[in-house]
PDB file of C-alpha atoms in Angstrom:
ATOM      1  CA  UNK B 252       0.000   0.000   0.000  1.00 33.00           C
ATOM      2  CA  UNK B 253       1.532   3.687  -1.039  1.00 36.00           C
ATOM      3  CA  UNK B 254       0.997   6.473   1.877  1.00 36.00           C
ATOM      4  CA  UNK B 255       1.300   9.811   1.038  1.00 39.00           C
ATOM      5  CA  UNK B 256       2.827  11.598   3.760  1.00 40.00           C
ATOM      6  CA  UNK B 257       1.988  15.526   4.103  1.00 50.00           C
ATOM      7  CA  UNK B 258       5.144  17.842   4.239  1.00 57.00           C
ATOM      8  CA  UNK B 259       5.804  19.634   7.135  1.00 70.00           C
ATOM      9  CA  UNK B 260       4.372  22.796   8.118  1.00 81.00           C
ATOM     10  CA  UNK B 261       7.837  24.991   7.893  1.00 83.00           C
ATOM     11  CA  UNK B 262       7.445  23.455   3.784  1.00 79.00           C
ATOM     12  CA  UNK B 263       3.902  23.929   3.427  1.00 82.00           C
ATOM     13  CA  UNK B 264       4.361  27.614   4.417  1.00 89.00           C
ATOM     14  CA  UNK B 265       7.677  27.750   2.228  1.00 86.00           C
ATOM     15  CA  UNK B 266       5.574  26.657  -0.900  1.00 84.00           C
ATOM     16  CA  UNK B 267       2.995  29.574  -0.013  1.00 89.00           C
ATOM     17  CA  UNK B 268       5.487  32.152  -0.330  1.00 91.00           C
ATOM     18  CA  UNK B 269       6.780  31.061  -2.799  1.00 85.00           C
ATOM     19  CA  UNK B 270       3.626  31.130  -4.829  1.00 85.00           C
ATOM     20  CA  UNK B 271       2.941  34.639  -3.596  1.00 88.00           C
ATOM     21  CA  UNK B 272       6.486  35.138  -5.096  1.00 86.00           C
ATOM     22  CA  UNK B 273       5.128  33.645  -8.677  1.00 80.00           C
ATOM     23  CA  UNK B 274       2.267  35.254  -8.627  1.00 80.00           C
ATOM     24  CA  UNK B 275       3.246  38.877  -8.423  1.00 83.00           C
ATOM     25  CA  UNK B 276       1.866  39.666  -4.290  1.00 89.00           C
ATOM     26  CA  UNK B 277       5.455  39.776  -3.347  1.00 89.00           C
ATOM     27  CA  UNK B 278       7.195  41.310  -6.225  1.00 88.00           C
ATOM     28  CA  UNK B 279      11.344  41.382  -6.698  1.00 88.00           C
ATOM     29  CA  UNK B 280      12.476  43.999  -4.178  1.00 88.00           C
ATOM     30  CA  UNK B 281       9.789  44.216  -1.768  1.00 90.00           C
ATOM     31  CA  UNK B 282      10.033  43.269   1.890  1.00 91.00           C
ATOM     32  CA  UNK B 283       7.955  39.904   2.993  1.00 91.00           C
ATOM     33  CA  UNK B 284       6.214  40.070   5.857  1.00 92.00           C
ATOM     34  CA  UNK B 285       7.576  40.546   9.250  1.00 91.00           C
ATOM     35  CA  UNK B 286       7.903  37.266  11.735  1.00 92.00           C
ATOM     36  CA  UNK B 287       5.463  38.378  13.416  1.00 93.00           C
ATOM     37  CA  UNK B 288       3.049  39.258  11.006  1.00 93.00           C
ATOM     38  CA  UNK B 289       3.114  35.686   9.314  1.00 94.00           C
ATOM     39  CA  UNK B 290       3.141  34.022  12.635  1.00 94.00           C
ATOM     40  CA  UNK B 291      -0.052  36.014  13.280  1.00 94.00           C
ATOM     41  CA  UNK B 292      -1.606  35.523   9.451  1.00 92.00           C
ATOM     42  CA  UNK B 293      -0.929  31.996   8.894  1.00 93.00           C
ATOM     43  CA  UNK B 294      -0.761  30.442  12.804  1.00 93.00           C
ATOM     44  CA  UNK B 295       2.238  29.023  12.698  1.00 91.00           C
ATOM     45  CA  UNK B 296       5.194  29.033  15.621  1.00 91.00           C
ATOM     46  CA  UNK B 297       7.829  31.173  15.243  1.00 89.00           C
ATOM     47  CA  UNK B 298       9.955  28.477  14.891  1.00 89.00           C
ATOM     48  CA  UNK B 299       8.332  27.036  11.794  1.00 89.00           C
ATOM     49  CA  UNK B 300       7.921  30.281   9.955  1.00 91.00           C
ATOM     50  CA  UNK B 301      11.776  30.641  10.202  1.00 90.00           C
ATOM     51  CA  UNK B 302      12.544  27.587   9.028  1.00 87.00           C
ATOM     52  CA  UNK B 303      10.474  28.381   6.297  1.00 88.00           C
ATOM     53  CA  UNK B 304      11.972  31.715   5.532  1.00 91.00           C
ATOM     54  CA  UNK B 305      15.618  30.415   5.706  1.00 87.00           C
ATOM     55  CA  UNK B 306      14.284  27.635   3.483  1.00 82.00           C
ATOM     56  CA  UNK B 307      13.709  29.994   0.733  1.00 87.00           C
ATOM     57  CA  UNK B 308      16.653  32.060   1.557  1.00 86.00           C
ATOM     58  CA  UNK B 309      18.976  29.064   0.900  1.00 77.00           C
ATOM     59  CA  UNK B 310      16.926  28.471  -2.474  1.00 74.00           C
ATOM     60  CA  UNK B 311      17.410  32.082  -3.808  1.00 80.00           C
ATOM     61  CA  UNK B 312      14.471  33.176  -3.438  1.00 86.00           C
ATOM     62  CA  UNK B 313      14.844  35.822  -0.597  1.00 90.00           C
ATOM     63  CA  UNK B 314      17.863  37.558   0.556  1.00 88.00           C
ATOM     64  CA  UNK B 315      18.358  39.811   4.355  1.00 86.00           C
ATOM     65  CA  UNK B 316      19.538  43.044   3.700  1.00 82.00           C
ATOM     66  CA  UNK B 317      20.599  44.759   7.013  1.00 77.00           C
ATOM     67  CA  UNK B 318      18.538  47.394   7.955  1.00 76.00           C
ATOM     68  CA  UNK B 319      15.751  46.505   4.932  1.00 77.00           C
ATOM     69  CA  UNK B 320      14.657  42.807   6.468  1.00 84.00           C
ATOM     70  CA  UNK B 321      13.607  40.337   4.609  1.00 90.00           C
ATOM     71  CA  UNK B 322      14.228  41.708   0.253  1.00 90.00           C
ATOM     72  CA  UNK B 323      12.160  39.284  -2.688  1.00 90.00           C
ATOM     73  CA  UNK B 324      14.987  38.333  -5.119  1.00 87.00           C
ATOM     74  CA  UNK B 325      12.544  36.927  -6.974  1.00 78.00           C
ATOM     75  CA  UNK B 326      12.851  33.456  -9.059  1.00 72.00           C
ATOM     76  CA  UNK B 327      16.128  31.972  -8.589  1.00 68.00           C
ATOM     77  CA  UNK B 328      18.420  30.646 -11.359  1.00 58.00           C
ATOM     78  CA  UNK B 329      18.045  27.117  -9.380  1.00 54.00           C
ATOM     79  CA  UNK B 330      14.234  27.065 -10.271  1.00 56.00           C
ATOM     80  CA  UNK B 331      15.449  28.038 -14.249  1.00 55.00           C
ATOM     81  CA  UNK B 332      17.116  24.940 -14.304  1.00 55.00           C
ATOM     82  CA  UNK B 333      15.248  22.644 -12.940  1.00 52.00           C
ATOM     83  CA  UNK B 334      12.536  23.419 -15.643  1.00 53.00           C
ATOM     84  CA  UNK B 335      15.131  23.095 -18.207  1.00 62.00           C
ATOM     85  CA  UNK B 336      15.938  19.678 -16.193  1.00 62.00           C
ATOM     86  CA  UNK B 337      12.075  19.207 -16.300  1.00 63.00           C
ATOM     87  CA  UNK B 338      11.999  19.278 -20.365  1.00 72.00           C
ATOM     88  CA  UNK B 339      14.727  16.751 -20.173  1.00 79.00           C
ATOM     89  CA  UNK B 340      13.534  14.335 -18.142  1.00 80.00           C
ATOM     90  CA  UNK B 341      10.862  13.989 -21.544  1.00 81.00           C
ATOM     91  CA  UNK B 342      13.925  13.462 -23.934  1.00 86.00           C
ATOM     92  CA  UNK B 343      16.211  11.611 -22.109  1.00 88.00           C
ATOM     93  CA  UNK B 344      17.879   8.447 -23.576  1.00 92.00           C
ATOM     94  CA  UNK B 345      18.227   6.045 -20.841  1.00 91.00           C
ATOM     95  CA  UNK B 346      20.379   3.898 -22.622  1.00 92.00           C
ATOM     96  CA  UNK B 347      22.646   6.839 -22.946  1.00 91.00           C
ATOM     97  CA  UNK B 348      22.482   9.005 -20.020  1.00 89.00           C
ATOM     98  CA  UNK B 349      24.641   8.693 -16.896  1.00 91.00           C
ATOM     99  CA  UNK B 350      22.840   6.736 -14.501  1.00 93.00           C
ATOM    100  CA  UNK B 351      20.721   3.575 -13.609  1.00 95.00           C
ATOM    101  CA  UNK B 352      17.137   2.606 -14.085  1.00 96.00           C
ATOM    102  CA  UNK B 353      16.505   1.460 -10.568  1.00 96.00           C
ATOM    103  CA  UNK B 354      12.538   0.530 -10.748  1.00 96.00           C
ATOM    104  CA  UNK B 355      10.165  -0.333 -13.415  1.00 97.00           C
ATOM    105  CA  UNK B 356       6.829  -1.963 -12.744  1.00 96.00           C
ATOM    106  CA  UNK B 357       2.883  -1.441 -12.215  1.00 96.00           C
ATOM    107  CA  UNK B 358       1.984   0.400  -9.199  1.00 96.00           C
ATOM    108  CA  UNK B 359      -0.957   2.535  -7.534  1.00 95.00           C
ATOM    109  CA  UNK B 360      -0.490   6.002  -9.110  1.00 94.00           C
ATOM    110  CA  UNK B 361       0.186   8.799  -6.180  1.00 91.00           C
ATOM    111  CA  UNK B 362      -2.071  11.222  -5.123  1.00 88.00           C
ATOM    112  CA  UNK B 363      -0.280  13.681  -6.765  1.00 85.00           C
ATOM    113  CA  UNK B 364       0.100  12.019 -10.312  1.00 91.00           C
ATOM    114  CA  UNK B 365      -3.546  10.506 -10.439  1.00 90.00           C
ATOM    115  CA  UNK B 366      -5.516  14.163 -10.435  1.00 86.00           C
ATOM    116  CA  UNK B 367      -3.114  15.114 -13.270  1.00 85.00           C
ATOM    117  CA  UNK B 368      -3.826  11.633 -15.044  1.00 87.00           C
ATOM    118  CA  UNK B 369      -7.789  12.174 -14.026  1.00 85.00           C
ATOM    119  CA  UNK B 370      -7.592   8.258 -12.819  1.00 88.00           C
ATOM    120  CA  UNK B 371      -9.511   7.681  -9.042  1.00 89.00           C
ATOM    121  CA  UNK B 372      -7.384   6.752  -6.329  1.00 85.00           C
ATOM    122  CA  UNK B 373      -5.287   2.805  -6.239  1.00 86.00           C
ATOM    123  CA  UNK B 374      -5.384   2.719  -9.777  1.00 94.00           C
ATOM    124  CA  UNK B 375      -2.210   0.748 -10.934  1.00 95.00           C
ATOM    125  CA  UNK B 376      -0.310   2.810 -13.611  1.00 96.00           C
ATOM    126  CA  UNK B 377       3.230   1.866 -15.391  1.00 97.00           C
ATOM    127  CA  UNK B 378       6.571   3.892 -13.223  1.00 97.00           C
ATOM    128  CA  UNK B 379       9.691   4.125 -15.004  1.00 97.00           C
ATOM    129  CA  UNK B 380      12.230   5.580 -12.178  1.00 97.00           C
ATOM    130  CA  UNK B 381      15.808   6.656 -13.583  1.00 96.00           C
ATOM    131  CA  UNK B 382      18.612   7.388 -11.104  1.00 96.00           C
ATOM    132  CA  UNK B 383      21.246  10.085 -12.450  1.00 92.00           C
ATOM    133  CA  UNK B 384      24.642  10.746 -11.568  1.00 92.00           C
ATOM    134  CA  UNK B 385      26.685  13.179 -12.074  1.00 87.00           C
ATOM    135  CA  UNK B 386      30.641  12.008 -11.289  1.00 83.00           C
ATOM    136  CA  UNK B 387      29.332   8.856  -9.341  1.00 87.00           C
ATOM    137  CA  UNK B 388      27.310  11.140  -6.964  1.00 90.00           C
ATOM    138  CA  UNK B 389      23.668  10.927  -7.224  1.00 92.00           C
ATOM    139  CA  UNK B 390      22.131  14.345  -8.530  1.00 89.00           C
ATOM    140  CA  UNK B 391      18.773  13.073  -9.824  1.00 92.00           C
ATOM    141  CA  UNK B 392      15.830  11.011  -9.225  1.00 95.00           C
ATOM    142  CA  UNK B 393      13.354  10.951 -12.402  1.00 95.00           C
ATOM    143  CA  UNK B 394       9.787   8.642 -11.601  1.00 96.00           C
ATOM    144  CA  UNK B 395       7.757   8.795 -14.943  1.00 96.00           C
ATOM    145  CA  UNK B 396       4.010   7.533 -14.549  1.00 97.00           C
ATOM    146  CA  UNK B 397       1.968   6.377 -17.515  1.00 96.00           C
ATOM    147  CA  UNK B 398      -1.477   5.084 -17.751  1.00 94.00           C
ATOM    148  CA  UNK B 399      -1.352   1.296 -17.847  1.00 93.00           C
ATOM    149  CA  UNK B 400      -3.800   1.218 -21.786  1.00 92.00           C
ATOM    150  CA  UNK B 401      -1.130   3.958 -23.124  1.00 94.00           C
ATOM    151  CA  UNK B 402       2.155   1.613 -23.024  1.00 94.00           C
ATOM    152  CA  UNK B 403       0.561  -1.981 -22.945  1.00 92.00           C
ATOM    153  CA  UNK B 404       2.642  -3.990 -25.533  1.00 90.00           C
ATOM    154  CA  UNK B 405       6.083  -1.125 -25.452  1.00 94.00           C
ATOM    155  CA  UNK B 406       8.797  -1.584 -24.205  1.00 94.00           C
ATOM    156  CA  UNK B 407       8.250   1.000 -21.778  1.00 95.00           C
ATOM    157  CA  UNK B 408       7.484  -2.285 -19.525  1.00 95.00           C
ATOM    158  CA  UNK B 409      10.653  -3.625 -19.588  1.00 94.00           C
ATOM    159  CA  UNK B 410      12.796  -3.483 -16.951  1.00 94.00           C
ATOM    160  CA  UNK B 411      15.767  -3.243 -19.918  1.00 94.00           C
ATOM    161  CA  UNK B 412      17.017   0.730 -20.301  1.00 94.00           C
ATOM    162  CA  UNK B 413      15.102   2.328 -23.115  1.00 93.00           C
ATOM    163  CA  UNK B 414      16.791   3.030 -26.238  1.00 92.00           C
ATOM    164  CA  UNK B 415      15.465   6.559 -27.447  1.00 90.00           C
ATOM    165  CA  UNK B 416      13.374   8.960 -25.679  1.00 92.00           C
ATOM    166  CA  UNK B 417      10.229   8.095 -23.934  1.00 93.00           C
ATOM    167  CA  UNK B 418       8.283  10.307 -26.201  1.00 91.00           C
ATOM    168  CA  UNK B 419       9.400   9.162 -29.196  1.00 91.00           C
ATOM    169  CA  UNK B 420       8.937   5.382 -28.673  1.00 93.00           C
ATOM    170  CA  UNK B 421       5.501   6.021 -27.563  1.00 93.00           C
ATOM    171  CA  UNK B 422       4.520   8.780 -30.414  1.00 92.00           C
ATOM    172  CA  UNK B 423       6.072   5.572 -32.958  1.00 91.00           C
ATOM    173  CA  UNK B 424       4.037   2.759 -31.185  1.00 91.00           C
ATOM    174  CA  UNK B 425       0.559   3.992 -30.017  1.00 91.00           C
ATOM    175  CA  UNK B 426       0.505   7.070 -32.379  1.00 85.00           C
ATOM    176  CA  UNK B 427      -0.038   9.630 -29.838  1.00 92.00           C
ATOM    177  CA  UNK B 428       0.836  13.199 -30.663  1.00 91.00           C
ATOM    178  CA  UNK B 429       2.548  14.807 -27.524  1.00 90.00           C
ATOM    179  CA  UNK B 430       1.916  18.561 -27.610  1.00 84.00           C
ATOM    180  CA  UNK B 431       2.842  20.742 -24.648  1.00 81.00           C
ATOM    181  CA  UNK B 432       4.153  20.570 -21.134  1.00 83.00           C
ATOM    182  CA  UNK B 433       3.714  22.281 -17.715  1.00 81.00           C
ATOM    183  CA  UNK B 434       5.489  21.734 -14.828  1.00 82.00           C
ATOM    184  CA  UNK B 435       4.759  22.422 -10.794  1.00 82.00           C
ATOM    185  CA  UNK B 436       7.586  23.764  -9.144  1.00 81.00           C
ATOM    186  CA  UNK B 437       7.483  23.036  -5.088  1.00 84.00           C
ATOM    187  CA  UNK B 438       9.520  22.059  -2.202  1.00 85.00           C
ATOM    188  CA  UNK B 439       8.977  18.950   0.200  1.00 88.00           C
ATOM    189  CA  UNK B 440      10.664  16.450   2.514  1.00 89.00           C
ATOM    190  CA  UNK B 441      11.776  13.190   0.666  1.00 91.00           C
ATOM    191  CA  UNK B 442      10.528   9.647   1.476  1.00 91.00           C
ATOM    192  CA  UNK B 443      12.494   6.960   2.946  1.00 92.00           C
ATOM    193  CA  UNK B 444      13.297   5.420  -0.604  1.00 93.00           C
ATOM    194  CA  UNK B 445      14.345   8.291  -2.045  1.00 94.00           C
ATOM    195  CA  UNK B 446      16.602   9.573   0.714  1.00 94.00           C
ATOM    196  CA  UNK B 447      18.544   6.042  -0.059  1.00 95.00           C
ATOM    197  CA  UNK B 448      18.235   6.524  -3.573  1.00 96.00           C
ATOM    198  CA  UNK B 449      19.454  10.276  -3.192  1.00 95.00           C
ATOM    199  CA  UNK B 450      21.852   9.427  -0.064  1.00 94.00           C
ATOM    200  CA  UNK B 451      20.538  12.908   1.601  1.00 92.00           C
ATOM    201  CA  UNK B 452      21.797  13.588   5.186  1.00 90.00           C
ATOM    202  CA  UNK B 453      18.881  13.774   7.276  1.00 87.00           C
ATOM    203  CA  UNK B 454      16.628  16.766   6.700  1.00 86.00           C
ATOM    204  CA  UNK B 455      17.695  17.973   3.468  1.00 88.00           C
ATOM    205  CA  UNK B 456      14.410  18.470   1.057  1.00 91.00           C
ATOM    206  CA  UNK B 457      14.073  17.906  -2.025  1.00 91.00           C
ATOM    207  CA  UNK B 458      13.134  20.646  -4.849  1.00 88.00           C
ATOM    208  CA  UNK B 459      10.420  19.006  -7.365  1.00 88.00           C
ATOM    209  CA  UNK B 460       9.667  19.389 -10.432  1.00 86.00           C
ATOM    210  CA  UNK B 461       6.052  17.793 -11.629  1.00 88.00           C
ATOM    211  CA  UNK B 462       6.532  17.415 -15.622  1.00 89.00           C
ATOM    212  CA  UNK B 463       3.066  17.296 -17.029  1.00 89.00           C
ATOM    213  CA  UNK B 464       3.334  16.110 -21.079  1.00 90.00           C
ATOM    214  CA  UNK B 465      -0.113  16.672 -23.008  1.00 87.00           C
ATOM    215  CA  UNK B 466      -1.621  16.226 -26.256  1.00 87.00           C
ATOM    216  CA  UNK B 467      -3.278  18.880 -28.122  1.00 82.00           C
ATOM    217  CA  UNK B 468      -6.975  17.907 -26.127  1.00 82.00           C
ATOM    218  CA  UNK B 469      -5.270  18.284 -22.986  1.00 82.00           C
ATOM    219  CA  UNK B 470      -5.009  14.427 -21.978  1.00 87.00           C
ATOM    220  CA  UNK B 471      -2.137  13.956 -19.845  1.00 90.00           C
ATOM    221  CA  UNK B 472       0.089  11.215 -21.879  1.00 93.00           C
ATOM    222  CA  UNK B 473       3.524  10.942 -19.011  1.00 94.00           C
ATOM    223  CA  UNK B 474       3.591  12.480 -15.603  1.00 95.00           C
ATOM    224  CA  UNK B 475       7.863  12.745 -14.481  1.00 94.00           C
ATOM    225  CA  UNK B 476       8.833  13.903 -10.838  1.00 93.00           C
ATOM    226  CA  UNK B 477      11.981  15.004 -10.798  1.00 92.00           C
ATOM    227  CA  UNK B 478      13.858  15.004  -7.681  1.00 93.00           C
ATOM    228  CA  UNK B 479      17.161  17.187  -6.916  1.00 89.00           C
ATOM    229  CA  UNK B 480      18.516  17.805  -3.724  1.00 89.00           C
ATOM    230  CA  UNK B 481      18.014  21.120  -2.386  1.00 82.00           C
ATOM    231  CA  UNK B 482      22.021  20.895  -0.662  1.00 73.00           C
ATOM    232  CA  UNK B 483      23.470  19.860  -3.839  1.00 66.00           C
ATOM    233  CA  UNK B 484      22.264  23.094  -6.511  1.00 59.00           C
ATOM    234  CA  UNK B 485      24.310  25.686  -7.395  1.00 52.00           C
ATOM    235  CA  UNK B 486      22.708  29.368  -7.371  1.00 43.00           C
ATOM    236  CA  UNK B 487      24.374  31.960  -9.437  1.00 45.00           C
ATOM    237  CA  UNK B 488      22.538  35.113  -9.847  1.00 43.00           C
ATOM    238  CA  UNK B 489      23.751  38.525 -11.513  1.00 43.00           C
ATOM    239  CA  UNK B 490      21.843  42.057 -10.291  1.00 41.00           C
ATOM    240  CA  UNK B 491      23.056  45.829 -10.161  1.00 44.00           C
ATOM    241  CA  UNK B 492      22.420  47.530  -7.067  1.00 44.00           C
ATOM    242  CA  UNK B 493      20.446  50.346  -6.852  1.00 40.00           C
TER     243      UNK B 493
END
């Protein structure tokens, strides 16, 4: 049986700024909210909403100016590549990239994957999850969900690494037409498999990446999560000072 285990409440309210950040309410160069005045807005301990503010410090996305507080730098570099990362988790050649294909097999499709694929809840669907490393350190963990109908008969089921992209051996066998992606950007404590997989120290998160691939109706075709450790990205950022 899969569990899906809800983040903490410092990364919950780290995900909520961050959208606020996205969205425009805190623009680049404007001061977040005081301590005190999230503590008071969204419940939360002092404690937690620190955590969650150095969270997003560490990630880029806010900075401490003495004498300002708490300054938007708006989205980080980081978050730029991991979209790019995102897109290539789509075309990747598993037969060529650097790294192992640790799982393949049926298996209930998470919460999180089975509103995207509009299946109900314990329905088995096909994972595909690709380990990659980067000068035999592990930078990457890619888990690709398809519904079970779309890759009966492919060799998507094989536990042997793919040959070719993903995309292009199911556009050749089932005809399918993939169109246009969108990906969720967010921030969560890993599971007990990845953390192995991953070999975090205790306590690191994990930035995500949800990769949703769509035809031209809008039917989800592959669903990718793709995993990097948040203590393992570089963040290089260029910005004149006022």
């Amino acid at each position: 049986m899969a569990y899906e285990v809800e983040a903490p409440k410092y990364v919950r309210l780290a995900q909520t700024l961050q959208r606020r950040i996205e969205d425009g309410t805190y623009p680049p160069g404007s001061r977040v909210p005081s301590e005190n005045q999230l503590v008071q807005s969204f419940g939360m301990s002092r404690p937690t909403v620190v955590r969650a503010l150095e969270l997003l410090k560490r990630d880029g996305w806010l900075e401490s100016r003495q004498g300002y507080g708490t300054i938007v730098r708006g989205r980080p570099a980081v978050v730029e590549q991991k979209d790019r990362r995102g897109v290539e988790a789509l075309a990747r050649d598993e037969s060529q990239a650097p790294g192992r294909l640790v799982e393949v097999g049926h298996v209930p499709v998470p919460a999180r994957v089975a509103s995207v694929l509009g299946l109900p809840k314990r329905t088995k669907v096909l994972m595909r999850r690709f380990l990659v490393v980067d000068d035999g350190e592990p930078v990457e963990l890619v888990s690709s969900y398809f519904p079970a109908g779309l890759v009966e008969g492919t060799a998507l089921e094989s536990a042997e690494v793919l040959a070719g992209s993903t995309r292009a051996h199911l556009e050749g066998r089932k005809k399918v037409r993939f169109d246009h992606v969108t990906e969720r950007v967010s921030a969560r404590l890993p599971e007990r498999a990845e953390v192995e997989l991953l070999d975090l120290p205790d306590g690191v998160p994990v930035l995500s990446v949800l990769v949703v691939a769509r035809d031209a109706s809008g039917q989800a075709l592959q669903v990718s999560d793709v995993l990097l450790p948040a203590d393992r990205q570089e963040l290089e950022d260029t910005y004149r000072l006022n």
